[in-house]
CSV table of C-alpha atoms in Angstrom, one decimal:
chain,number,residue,atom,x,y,z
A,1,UNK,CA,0.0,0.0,0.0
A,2,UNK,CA,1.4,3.5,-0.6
A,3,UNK,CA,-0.3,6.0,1.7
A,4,UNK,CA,0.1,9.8,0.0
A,5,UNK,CA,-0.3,12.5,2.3
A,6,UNK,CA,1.4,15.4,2.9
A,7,UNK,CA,0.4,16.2,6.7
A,8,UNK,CA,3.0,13.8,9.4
A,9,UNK,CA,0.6,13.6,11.7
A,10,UNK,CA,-2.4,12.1,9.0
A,11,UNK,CA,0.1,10.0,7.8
A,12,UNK,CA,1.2,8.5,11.5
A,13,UNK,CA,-2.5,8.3,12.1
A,14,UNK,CA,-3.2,6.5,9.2
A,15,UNK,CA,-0.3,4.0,9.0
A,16,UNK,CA,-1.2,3.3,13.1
A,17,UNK,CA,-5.0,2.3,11.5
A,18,UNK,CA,-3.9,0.0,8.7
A,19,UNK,CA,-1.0,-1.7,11.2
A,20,UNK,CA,-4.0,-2.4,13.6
A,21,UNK,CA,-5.5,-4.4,11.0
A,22,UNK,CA,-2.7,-7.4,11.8
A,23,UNK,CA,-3.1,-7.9,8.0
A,24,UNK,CA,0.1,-8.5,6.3
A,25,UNK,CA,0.4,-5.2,4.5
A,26,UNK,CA,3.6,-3.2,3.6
A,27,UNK,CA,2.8,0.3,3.8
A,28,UNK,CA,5.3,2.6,1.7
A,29,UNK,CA,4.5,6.4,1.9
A,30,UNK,CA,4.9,9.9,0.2
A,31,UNK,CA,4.7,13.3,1.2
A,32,UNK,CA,4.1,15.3,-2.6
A,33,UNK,CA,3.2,13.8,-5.9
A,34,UNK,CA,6.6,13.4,-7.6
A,35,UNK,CA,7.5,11.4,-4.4
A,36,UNK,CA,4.7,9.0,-4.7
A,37,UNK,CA,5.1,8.6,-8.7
A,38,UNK,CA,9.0,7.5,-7.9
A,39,UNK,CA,7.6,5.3,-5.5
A,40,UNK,CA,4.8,4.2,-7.4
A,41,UNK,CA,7.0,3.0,-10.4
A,42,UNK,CA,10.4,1.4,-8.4
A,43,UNK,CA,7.6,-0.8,-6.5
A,44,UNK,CA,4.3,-2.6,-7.1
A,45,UNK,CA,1.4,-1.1,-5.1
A,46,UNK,CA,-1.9,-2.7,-4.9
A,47,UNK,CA,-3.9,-0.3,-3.0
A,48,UNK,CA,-3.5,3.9,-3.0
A,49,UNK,CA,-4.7,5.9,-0.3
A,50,UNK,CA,-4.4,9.4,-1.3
A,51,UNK,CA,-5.1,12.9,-0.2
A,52,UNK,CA,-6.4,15.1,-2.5
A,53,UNK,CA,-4.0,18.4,-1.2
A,54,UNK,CA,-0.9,17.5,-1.1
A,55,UNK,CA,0.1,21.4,-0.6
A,56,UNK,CA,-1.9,23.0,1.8
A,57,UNK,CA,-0.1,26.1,1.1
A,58,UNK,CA,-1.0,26.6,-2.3
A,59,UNK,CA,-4.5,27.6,-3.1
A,60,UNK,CA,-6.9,25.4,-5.1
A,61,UNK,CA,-3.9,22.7,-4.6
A,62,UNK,CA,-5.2,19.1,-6.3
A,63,UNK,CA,-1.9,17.4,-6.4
A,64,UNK,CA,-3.4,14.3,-5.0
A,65,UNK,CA,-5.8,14.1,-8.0
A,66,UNK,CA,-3.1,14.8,-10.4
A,67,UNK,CA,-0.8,11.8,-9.2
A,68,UNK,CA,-3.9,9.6,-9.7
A,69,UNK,CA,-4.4,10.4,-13.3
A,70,UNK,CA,-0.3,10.1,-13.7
A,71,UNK,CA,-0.6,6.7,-12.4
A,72,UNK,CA,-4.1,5.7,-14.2
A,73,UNK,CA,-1.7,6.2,-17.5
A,74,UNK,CA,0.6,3.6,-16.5
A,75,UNK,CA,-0.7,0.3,-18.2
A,76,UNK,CA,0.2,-1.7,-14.6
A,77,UNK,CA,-2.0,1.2,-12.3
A,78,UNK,CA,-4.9,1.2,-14.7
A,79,UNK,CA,-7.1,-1.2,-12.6
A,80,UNK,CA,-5.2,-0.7,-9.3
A,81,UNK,CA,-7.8,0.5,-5.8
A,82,UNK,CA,-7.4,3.9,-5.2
A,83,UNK,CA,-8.9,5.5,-2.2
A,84,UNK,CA,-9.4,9.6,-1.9
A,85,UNK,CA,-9.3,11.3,1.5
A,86,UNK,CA,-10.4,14.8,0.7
A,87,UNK,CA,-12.0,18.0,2.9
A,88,UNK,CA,-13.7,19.5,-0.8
A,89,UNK,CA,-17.0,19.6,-0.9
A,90,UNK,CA,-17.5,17.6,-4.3
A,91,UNK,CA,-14.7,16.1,-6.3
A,92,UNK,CA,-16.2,12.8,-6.4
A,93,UNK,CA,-18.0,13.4,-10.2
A,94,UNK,CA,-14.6,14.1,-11.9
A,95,UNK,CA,-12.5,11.4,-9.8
A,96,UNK,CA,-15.3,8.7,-10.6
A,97,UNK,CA,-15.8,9.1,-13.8
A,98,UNK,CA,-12.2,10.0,-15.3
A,99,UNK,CA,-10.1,8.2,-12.4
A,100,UNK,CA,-12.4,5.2,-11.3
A,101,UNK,CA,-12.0,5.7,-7.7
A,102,UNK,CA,-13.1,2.9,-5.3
A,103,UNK,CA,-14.0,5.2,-2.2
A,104,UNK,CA,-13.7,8.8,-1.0
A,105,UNK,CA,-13.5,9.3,2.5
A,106,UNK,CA,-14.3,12.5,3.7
A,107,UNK,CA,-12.0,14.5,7.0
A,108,UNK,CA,-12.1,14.3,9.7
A,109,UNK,CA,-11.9,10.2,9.0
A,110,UNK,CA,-12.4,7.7,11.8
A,111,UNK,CA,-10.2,4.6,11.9
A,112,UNK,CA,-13.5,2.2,11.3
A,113,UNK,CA,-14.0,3.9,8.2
A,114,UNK,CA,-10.6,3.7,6.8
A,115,UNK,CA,-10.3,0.4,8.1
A,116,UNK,CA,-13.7,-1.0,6.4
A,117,UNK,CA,-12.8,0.4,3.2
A,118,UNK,CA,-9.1,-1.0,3.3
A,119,UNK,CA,-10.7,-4.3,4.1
A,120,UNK,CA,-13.3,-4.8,1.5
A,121,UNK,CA,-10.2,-3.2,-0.9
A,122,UNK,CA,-8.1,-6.4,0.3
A,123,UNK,CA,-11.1,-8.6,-0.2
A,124,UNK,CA,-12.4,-7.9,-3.5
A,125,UNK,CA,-11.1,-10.2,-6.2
A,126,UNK,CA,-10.7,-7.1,-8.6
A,127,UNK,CA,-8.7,-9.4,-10.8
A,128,UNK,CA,-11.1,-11.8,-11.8
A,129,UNK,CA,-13.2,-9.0,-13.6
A,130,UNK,CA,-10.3,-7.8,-15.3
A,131,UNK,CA,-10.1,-10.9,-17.6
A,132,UNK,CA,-13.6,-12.6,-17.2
A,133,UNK,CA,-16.1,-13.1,-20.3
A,134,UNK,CA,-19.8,-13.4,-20.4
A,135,UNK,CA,-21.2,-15.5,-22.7
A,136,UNK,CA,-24.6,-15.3,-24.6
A,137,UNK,CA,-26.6,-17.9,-26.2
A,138,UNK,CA,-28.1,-17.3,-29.9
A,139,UNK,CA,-29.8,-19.7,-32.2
A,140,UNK,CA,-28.3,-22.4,-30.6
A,141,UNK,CA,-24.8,-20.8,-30.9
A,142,UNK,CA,-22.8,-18.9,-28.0
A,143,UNK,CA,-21.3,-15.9,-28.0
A,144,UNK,CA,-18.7,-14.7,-26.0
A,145,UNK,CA,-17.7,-11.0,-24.9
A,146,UNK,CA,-15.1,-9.9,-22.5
A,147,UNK,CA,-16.4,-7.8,-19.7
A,148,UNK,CA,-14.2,-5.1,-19.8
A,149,UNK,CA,-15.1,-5.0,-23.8
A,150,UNK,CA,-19.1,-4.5,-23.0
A,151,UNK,CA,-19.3,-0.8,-22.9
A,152,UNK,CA,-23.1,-0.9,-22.1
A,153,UNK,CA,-26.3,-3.1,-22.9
A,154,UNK,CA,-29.3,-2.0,-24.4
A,155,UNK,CA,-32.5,-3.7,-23.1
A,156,UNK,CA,-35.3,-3.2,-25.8
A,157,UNK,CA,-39.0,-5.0,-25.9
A,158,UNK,CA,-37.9,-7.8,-28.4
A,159,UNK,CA,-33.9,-8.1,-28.3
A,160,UNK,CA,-30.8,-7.4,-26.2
A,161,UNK,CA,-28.1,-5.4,-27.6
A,162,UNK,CA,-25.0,-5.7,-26.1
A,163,UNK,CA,-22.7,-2.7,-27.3
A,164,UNK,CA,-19.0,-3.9,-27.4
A,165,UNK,CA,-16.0,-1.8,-28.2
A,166,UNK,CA,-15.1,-3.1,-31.3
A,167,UNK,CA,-18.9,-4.8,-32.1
A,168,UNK,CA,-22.8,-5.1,-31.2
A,169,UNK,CA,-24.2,-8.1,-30.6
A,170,UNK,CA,-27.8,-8.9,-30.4
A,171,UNK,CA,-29.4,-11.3,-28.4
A,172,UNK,CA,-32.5,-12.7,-27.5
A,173,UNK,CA,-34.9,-11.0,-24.7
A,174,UNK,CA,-33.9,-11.0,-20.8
A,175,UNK,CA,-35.1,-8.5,-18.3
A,176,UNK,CA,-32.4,-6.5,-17.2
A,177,UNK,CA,-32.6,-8.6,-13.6
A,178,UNK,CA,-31.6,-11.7,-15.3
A,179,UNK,CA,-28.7,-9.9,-17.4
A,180,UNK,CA,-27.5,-8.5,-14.2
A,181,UNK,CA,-27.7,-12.2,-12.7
A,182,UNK,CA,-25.8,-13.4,-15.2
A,183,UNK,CA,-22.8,-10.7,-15.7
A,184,UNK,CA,-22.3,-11.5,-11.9
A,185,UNK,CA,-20.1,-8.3,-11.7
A,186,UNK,CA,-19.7,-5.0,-9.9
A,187,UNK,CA,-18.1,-3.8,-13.3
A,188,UNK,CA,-21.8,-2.9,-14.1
A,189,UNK,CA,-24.5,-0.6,-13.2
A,190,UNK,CA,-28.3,-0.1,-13.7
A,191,UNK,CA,-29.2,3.3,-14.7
A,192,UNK,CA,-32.4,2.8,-16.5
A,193,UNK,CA,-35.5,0.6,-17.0
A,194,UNK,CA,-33.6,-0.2,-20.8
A,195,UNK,CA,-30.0,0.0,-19.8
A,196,UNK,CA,-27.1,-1.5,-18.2
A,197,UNK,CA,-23.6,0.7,-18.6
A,198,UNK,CA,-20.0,-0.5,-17.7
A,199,UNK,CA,-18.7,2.1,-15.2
A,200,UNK,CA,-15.4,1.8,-16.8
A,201,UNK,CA,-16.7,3.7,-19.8
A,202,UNK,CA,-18.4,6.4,-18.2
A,203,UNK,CA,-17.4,10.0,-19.0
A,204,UNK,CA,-19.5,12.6,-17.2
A,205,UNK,CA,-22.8,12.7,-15.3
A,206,UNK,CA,-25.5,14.8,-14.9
A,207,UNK,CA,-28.0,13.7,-12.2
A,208,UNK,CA,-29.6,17.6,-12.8
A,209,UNK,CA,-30.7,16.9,-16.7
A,210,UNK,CA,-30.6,12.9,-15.7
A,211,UNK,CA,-28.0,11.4,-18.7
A,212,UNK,CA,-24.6,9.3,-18.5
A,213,UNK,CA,-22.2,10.1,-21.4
A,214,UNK,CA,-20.2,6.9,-21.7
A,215,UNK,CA,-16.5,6.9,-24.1
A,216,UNK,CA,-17.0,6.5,-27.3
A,217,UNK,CA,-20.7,6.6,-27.4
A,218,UNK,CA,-22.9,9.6,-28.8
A,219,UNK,CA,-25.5,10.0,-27.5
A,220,UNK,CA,-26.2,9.9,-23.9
A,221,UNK,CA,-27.7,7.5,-21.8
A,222,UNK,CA,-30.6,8.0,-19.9
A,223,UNK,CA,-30.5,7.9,-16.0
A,224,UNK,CA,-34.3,6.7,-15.2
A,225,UNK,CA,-35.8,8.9,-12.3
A,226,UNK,CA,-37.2,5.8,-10.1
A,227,UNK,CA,-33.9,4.4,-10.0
A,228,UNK,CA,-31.6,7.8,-10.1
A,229,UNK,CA,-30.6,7.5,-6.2
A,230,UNK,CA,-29.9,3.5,-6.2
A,231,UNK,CA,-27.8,4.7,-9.3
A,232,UNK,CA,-25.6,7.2,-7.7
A,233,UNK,CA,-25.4,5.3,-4.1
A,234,UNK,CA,-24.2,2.4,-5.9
A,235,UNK,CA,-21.8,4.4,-8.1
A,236,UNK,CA,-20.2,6.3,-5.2
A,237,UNK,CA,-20.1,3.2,-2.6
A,238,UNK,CA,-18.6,0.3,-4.6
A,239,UNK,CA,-15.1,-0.2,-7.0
A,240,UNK,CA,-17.0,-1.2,-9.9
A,241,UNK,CA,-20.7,-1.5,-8.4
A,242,UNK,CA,-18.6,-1.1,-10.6
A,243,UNK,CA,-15.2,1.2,-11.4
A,244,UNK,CA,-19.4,1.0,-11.8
């Protein structure tokens, strides 16, 4: 784990809270965001814990935020947990959708809170998404798609189109319950009666005018107004709920 935060004191506090987990975990940790990168790429981390100010001097200071997106460009860190501590109001819509955070906890943290989220960071078999498939079954023939390649799946009255990034494939009929049954993975969300989106893919949100813009896709998707608050808890309280 590589803890970045620029404050000593956080940082005792918080490598005190992950040793009283008695989980084998070797914590490395970073005071500025050139620190952490030099870290970040002589060793393997597997979970970041990162404050968002990194300068508390400096006004308007995101530092935090900019070592994530340095690291999301390395091929190795583009699936790694990362966890935001912050004291801003709202960066969670630009950090989910652009930097697929797992969790933001907000100061003053309590060591149950960072320690739940380390734990269900540690437990979460994040790897097994990464390389999965789904399959589909069409006139007697099957189908295959991997996850990470479904961008998002359109549920209409007759068929199932399943939006790939390099394909569509259509498919016979399922309620949007039975495709979720069947993907098995917190790689995908519900936003809609008609659709099920890949939070990997998703761009920006607006929860005001209710639409998802998703990469590489044109038009928006529509977030339904029943489920709009299931949408955006399950968005902002799981890595893939699942990234989305």
């Amino acid at each position: 784990m590589l803890i970045v935060e620029d404050q000593k004191l956080q940082m005792n506090a918080l490598c005190k809270i992950i040793n009283d987990l008695h989980r084998d975990i070797e914590i490395l940790c970073a005071s500025d965001q050139k620190e952490a990168y030099q870290i970040a790429m002589e060793y393997q981390i597997h979970i970041f814990l990162v404050d968002i100010i990194l300068t508390t001097s400096q006004t308007g200071d995101v530092s935090g935020l900019r070592f994530v997106q340095e690291i999301r460009e390395v091929k190795k860190y583009f699936f790694t947990p990362v966890i935001i501590i912050t004291s801003l109001e709202d960066p969670k819509l630009y950090s989910y959708s652009q930097l697929h955070c797992f969790k933001f906890i907000e100061k003053p943290f309590n060591a149950k809170q960072v320690q739940s989220c380390v734990l269900k960071v540690l437990d979460f078999p994040v790897v097994f998404d990464e390389e999965r498939y789904a399959y589909f079954r069409k006139d007697g023939i099957v189908y295959s798609a991997r996850l990470l390649d479904i961008v998002y799946i359109e549920n209409m009255r007759r068929k199932v189109i399943i939006h790939c990034v390099k394909e569509d494939m259509e498919i016979p009929y399922k309620t949007c319950e039975a495709i979720m049954e069947e993907l098995d993975s917190e790689l995908f969300l519900r936003c809609s009666r008609y659709h099920i989106i890949n939070r990997r893919y998703i761009e920006q949100i607006d929860y005001t005018n209710r639409y998802v813009k998703l990469s590489g896709v044109e038009t928006p998707i529509e977030i339904g107004g029943v489920i709009k608050n299931q949408f955006k808890k399950d968005l902002e309280e799981n890595i893939y709920t699942t990234f989305c």
